[in-house]
């Protein structure tokens, strides 16, 4: 039996039909690449292997290498070679840089490009001296919009105290995240007028130990009128200093400070009296989402509070989430009864 010959187009691969995508100009393909790139989160960008599109074809490789937007996100750990970093820094042109630094040996390579820093995340060990580290951040990094500092362990309070050491970042900063870092609120600049997101998490002492400077903390928050997201975890306030302020504010003005743009407020790992204190101190008329986490219940906290004031306090509230142990629930029960009904309600508890 005679076997038929295969179609002629399969005999010569060069005659294979061209993909419609390959007919697009380089500029359009580069635009598609950058559009997809912008849909990725910052974390996804850090770990996206740019070698993948380069392996598709020689043309894709040339387009990838010549598109600066794809080379602006640098993940700097001990595996990042000087050659790799310089390759990114060169190919990114004059675009703003997003940096995540876990290893300081390559830090000196990045300093000359400080005027292009748009986002800086420092993930450090407790033995890294904060003072000398912050002194390495050049004063010409004025384009910095997002600053994150995380200490991966229990730091020395004296070495890891932030105050006026980051004052030069104040004017342009829109996002501030401080994880396991103590803050000297008296020395924090009152010029963070463009800040829209603040996340504070710290290791705190026992509730009876000396805690966060209440007056300075509230004053610093009041200097951030554009805040839209505020997440606070375990700041630890001294009980003896809080109770008088709650009793005073409960019969006085609705709040000591007003954050007119605040849409999301999350208070985690607080005692009930600390949560009540913060809600009394901060007036946020446009609040859409409120999340509370109570870790314990203090039985002797029985101030004379007009809880009805909370009934109309959050007219735009759309979501309320509560995480609390069963023994801490009673400490927040008057507050829960006073809050208005919300479309989305989530309550999780445990023993």
mmCIF file with all atom_site columns, N, CA, C and O in Angstrom, residues 124-128 130 150-161 179-182 201-204:
data_model
loop_
_atom_site.group_PDB
_atom_site.id
_atom_site.type_symbol
_atom_site.label_atom_id
_atom_site.label_alt_id
_atom_site.label_comp_id
_atom_site.label_asym_id
_atom_site.label_entity_id
_atom_site.label_seq_id
_atom_site.pdbx_PDB_ins_code
_atom_site.Cartn_x
_atom_site.Cartn_y
_atom_site.Cartn_z
_atom_site.occupancy
_atom_site.B_iso_or_equiv
_atom_site.pdbx_formal_charge
_atom_site.auth_seq_id
_atom_site.auth_comp_id
_atom_site.auth_asym_id
_atom_site.auth_atom_id
_atom_site.pdbx_PDB_model_num
ATOM 1   N N  . UNK A 1 124 ? 15.069 42.961 57.956 1.00 0.00 ? 124 UNK A N  1
ATOM 2   C CA . UNK A 1 124 ? 16.375 42.890 58.612 1.00 0.00 ? 124 UNK A CA 1
ATOM 3   C C  . UNK A 1 124 ? 16.343 41.997 59.838 1.00 0.00 ? 124 UNK A C  1
ATOM 4   O O  . UNK A 1 124 ? 15.284 41.599 60.324 1.00 0.00 ? 124 UNK A O  1
ATOM 5   N N  . UNK A 1 125 ? 17.524 41.710 60.350 1.00 0.00 ? 125 UNK A N  1
ATOM 6   C CA . UNK A 1 125 ? 17.688 40.938 61.570 1.00 0.00 ? 125 UNK A CA 1
ATOM 7   C C  . UNK A 1 125 ? 17.852 41.884 62.747 1.00 0.00 ? 125 UNK A C  1
ATOM 8   O O  . UNK A 1 125 ? 18.288 43.033 62.577 1.00 0.00 ? 125 UNK A O  1
ATOM 9   N N  . UNK A 1 126 ? 17.536 41.425 63.960 1.00 0.00 ? 126 UNK A N  1
ATOM 10  C CA . UNK A 1 126 ? 17.616 42.312 65.125 1.00 0.00 ? 126 UNK A CA 1
ATOM 11  C C  . UNK A 1 126 ? 19.012 42.879 65.381 1.00 0.00 ? 126 UNK A C  1
ATOM 12  O O  . UNK A 1 126 ? 19.146 43.941 65.973 1.00 0.00 ? 126 UNK A O  1
ATOM 13  N N  . UNK A 1 127 ? 20.051 42.168 64.956 1.00 0.00 ? 127 UNK A N  1
ATOM 14  C CA . UNK A 1 127 ? 21.400 42.653 65.244 1.00 0.00 ? 127 UNK A CA 1
ATOM 15  C C  . UNK A 1 127 ? 21.862 43.728 64.255 1.00 0.00 ? 127 UNK A C  1
ATOM 16  O O  . UNK A 1 127 ? 22.939 44.298 64.402 1.00 0.00 ? 127 UNK A O  1
ATOM 17  N N  . UNK A 1 128 ? 21.073 44.015 63.206 1.00 0.00 ? 128 UNK A N  1
ATOM 18  C CA . UNK A 1 128 ? 21.423 45.104 62.300 1.00 0.00 ? 128 UNK A CA 1
ATOM 19  C C  . UNK A 1 128 ? 21.147 46.435 62.993 1.00 0.00 ? 128 UNK A C  1
ATOM 20  O O  . UNK A 1 128 ? 20.024 46.683 63.426 1.00 0.00 ? 128 UNK A O  1
ATOM 21  N N  . UNK A 1 130 ? 19.956 49.934 63.529 1.00 0.00 ? 130 UNK A N  1
ATOM 22  C CA . UNK A 1 130 ? 19.036 50.770 62.773 1.00 0.00 ? 130 UNK A CA 1
ATOM 23  C C  . UNK A 1 130 ? 19.622 52.141 62.472 1.00 0.00 ? 130 UNK A C  1
ATOM 24  O O  . UNK A 1 130 ? 19.472 52.667 61.380 1.00 0.00 ? 130 UNK A O  1
ATOM 25  N N  . UNK A 1 150 ? 10.871 45.931 58.454 1.00 0.00 ? 150 UNK A N  1
ATOM 26  C CA . UNK A 1 150 ? 10.487 44.764 59.237 1.00 0.00 ? 150 UNK A CA 1
ATOM 27  C C  . UNK A 1 150 ? 11.716 44.172 59.903 1.00 0.00 ? 150 UNK A C  1
ATOM 28  O O  . UNK A 1 150 ? 12.747 43.973 59.266 1.00 0.00 ? 150 UNK A O  1
ATOM 29  N N  . UNK A 1 151 ? 11.589 43.887 61.199 1.00 0.00 ? 151 UNK A N  1
ATOM 30  C CA . UNK A 1 151 ? 12.659 43.219 61.937 1.00 0.00 ? 151 UNK A CA 1
ATOM 31  C C  . UNK A 1 151 ? 12.196 41.797 62.217 1.00 0.00 ? 151 UNK A C  1
ATOM 32  O O  . UNK A 1 151 ? 11.140 41.578 62.809 1.00 0.00 ? 151 UNK A O  1
ATOM 33  N N  . UNK A 1 152 ? 12.985 40.823 61.793 1.00 0.00 ? 152 UNK A N  1
ATOM 34  C CA . UNK A 1 152 ? 12.577 39.417 61.877 1.00 0.00 ? 152 UNK A CA 1
ATOM 35  C C  . UNK A 1 152 ? 12.939 38.798 63.217 1.00 0.00 ? 152 UNK A C  1
ATOM 36  O O  . UNK A 1 152 ? 13.541 37.744 63.289 1.00 0.00 ? 152 UNK A O  1
ATOM 37  N N  . UNK A 1 153 ? 12.556 39.451 64.293 1.00 0.00 ? 153 UNK A N  1
ATOM 38  C CA . UNK A 1 153 ? 12.836 38.926 65.618 1.00 0.00 ? 153 UNK A CA 1
ATOM 39  C C  . UNK A 1 153 ? 12.604 40.004 66.645 1.00 0.00 ? 153 UNK A C  1
ATOM 40  O O  . UNK A 1 153 ? 12.194 41.121 66.331 1.00 0.00 ? 153 UNK A O  1
ATOM 41  N N  . UNK A 1 154 ? 12.866 39.700 67.879 1.00 0.00 ? 154 UNK A N  1
ATOM 42  C CA . UNK A 1 154 ? 12.665 40.660 68.960 1.00 0.00 ? 154 UNK A CA 1
ATOM 43  C C  . UNK A 1 154 ? 13.842 41.624 69.009 1.00 0.00 ? 154 UNK A C  1
ATOM 44  O O  . UNK A 1 154 ? 14.959 41.249 69.372 1.00 0.00 ? 154 UNK A O  1
ATOM 45  N N  . UNK A 1 155 ? 13.643 42.881 68.616 1.00 0.00 ? 155 UNK A N  1
ATOM 46  C CA . UNK A 1 155 ? 14.757 43.821 68.555 1.00 0.00 ? 155 UNK A CA 1
ATOM 47  C C  . UNK A 1 155 ? 15.086 44.427 69.917 1.00 0.00 ? 155 UNK A C  1
ATOM 48  O O  . UNK A 1 155 ? 14.287 44.396 70.845 1.00 0.00 ? 155 UNK A O  1
ATOM 49  N N  . UNK A 1 156 ? 16.271 44.996 69.999 1.00 0.00 ? 156 UNK A N  1
ATOM 50  C CA . UNK A 1 156 ? 16.649 45.791 71.153 1.00 0.00 ? 156 UNK A CA 1
ATOM 51  C C  . UNK A 1 156 ? 15.907 47.122 71.060 1.00 0.00 ? 156 UNK A C  1
ATOM 52  O O  . UNK A 1 156 ? 16.036 47.845 70.072 1.00 0.00 ? 156 UNK A O  1
ATOM 53  N N  . UNK A 1 157 ? 15.114 47.439 72.095 1.00 0.00 ? 157 UNK A N  1
ATOM 54  C CA . UNK A 1 157 ? 14.274 48.639 72.038 1.00 0.00 ? 157 UNK A CA 1
ATOM 55  C C  . UNK A 1 157 ? 15.093 49.890 71.742 1.00 0.00 ? 157 UNK A C  1
ATOM 56  O O  . UNK A 1 157 ? 14.669 50.773 71.014 1.00 0.00 ? 157 UNK A O  1
ATOM 57  N N  . UNK A 1 158 ? 16.302 49.983 72.323 1.00 0.00 ? 158 UNK A N  1
ATOM 58  C CA . UNK A 1 158 ? 17.101 51.186 72.166 1.00 0.00 ? 158 UNK A CA 1
ATOM 59  C C  . UNK A 1 158 ? 17.630 51.320 70.741 1.00 0.00 ? 158 UNK A C  1
ATOM 60  O O  . UNK A 1 158 ? 17.659 52.392 70.163 1.00 0.00 ? 158 UNK A O  1
ATOM 61  N N  . UNK A 1 159 ? 18.037 50.195 70.149 1.00 0.00 ? 159 UNK A N  1
ATOM 62  C CA . UNK A 1 159 ? 18.602 50.228 68.807 1.00 0.00 ? 159 UNK A CA 1
ATOM 63  C C  . UNK A 1 159 ? 17.538 50.408 67.739 1.00 0.00 ? 159 UNK A C  1
ATOM 64  O O  . UNK A 1 159 ? 17.812 50.948 66.667 1.00 0.00 ? 159 UNK A O  1
ATOM 65  N N  . UNK A 1 160 ? 16.330 49.926 68.025 1.00 0.00 ? 160 UNK A N  1
ATOM 66  C CA . UNK A 1 160 ? 15.285 49.944 67.008 1.00 0.00 ? 160 UNK A CA 1
ATOM 67  C C  . UNK A 1 160 ? 14.180 50.932 67.355 1.00 0.00 ? 160 UNK A C  1
ATOM 68  O O  . UNK A 1 160 ? 13.007 50.611 67.332 1.00 0.00 ? 160 UNK A O  1
ATOM 69  N N  . UNK A 1 161 ? 14.568 52.151 67.668 1.00 0.00 ? 161 UNK A N  1
ATOM 70  C CA . UNK A 1 161 ? 13.617 53.211 67.974 1.00 0.00 ? 161 UNK A CA 1
ATOM 71  C C  . UNK A 1 161 ? 13.609 54.211 66.831 1.00 0.00 ? 161 UNK A C  1
ATOM 72  O O  . UNK A 1 161 ? 14.633 54.805 66.505 1.00 0.00 ? 161 UNK A O  1
ATOM 73  N N  . UNK A 1 179 ? 7.191  47.127 61.181 1.00 0.00 ? 179 UNK A N  1
ATOM 74  C CA . UNK A 1 179 ? 6.886  45.840 61.789 1.00 0.00 ? 179 UNK A CA 1
ATOM 75  C C  . UNK A 1 179 ? 7.957  45.506 62.813 1.00 0.00 ? 179 UNK A C  1
ATOM 76  O O  . UNK A 1 179 ? 9.144  45.400 62.478 1.00 0.00 ? 179 UNK A O  1
ATOM 77  N N  . UNK A 1 180 ? 7.538  45.349 64.077 1.00 0.00 ? 180 UNK A N  1
ATOM 78  C CA . UNK A 1 180 ? 8.445  45.027 65.181 1.00 0.00 ? 180 UNK A CA 1
ATOM 79  C C  . UNK A 1 180 ? 9.476  46.123 65.396 1.00 0.00 ? 180 UNK A C  1
ATOM 80  O O  . UNK A 1 180 ? 10.646 45.852 65.694 1.00 0.00 ? 180 UNK A O  1
ATOM 81  N N  . UNK A 1 181 ? 9.049  47.359 65.212 1.00 0.00 ? 181 UNK A N  1
ATOM 82  C CA . UNK A 1 181 ? 9.909  48.515 65.415 1.00 0.00 ? 181 UNK A CA 1
ATOM 83  C C  . UNK A 1 181 ? 9.217  49.461 66.387 1.00 0.00 ? 181 UNK A C  1
ATOM 84  O O  . UNK A 1 181 ? 8.041  49.758 66.232 1.00 0.00 ? 181 UNK A O  1
ATOM 85  N N  . UNK A 1 182 ? 9.949  49.935 67.396 1.00 0.00 ? 182 UNK A N  1
ATOM 86  C CA . UNK A 1 182 ? 9.384  50.894 68.338 1.00 0.00 ? 182 UNK A CA 1
ATOM 87  C C  . UNK A 1 182 ? 9.430  52.294 67.730 1.00 0.00 ? 182 UNK A C  1
ATOM 88  O O  . UNK A 1 182 ? 10.306 52.608 66.926 1.00 0.00 ? 182 UNK A O  1
ATOM 89  N N  . UNK A 1 201 ? 3.046  47.400 63.625 1.00 0.00 ? 201 UNK A N  1
ATOM 90  C CA . UNK A 1 201 ? 3.011  46.157 64.391 1.00 0.00 ? 201 UNK A CA 1
ATOM 91  C C  . UNK A 1 201 ? 4.257  46.144 65.260 1.00 0.00 ? 201 UNK A C  1
ATOM 92  O O  . UNK A 1 201 ? 5.356  46.388 64.774 1.00 0.00 ? 201 UNK A O  1
ATOM 93  N N  . UNK A 1 202 ? 4.097  45.854 66.535 1.00 0.00 ? 202 UNK A N  1
ATOM 94  C CA . UNK A 1 202 ? 5.294  45.829 67.358 1.00 0.00 ? 202 UNK A CA 1
ATOM 95  C C  . UNK A 1 202 ? 5.171  44.779 68.457 1.00 0.00 ? 202 UNK A C  1
ATOM 96  O O  . UNK A 1 202 ? 4.079  44.369 68.838 1.00 0.00 ? 202 UNK A O  1
ATOM 97  N N  . UNK A 1 203 ? 6.347  44.335 68.925 1.00 0.00 ? 203 UNK A N  1
ATOM 98  C CA . UNK A 1 203 ? 6.387  43.529 70.137 1.00 0.00 ? 203 UNK A CA 1
ATOM 99  C C  . UNK A 1 203 ? 6.179  44.482 71.302 1.00 0.00 ? 203 UNK A C  1
ATOM 100 O O  . UNK A 1 203 ? 6.883  45.474 71.429 1.00 0.00 ? 203 UNK A O  1
ATOM 101 N N  . UNK A 1 204 ? 5.202  44.202 72.139 1.00 0.00 ? 204 UNK A N  1
ATOM 102 C CA . UNK A 1 204 ? 4.930  45.124 73.232 1.00 0.00 ? 204 UNK A CA 1
ATOM 103 C C  . UNK A 1 204 ? 5.167  44.499 74.585 1.00 0.00 ? 204 UNK A C  1
ATOM 104 O O  . UNK A 1 204 ? 5.107  43.284 74.746 1.00 0.00 ? 204 UNK A O  1
#
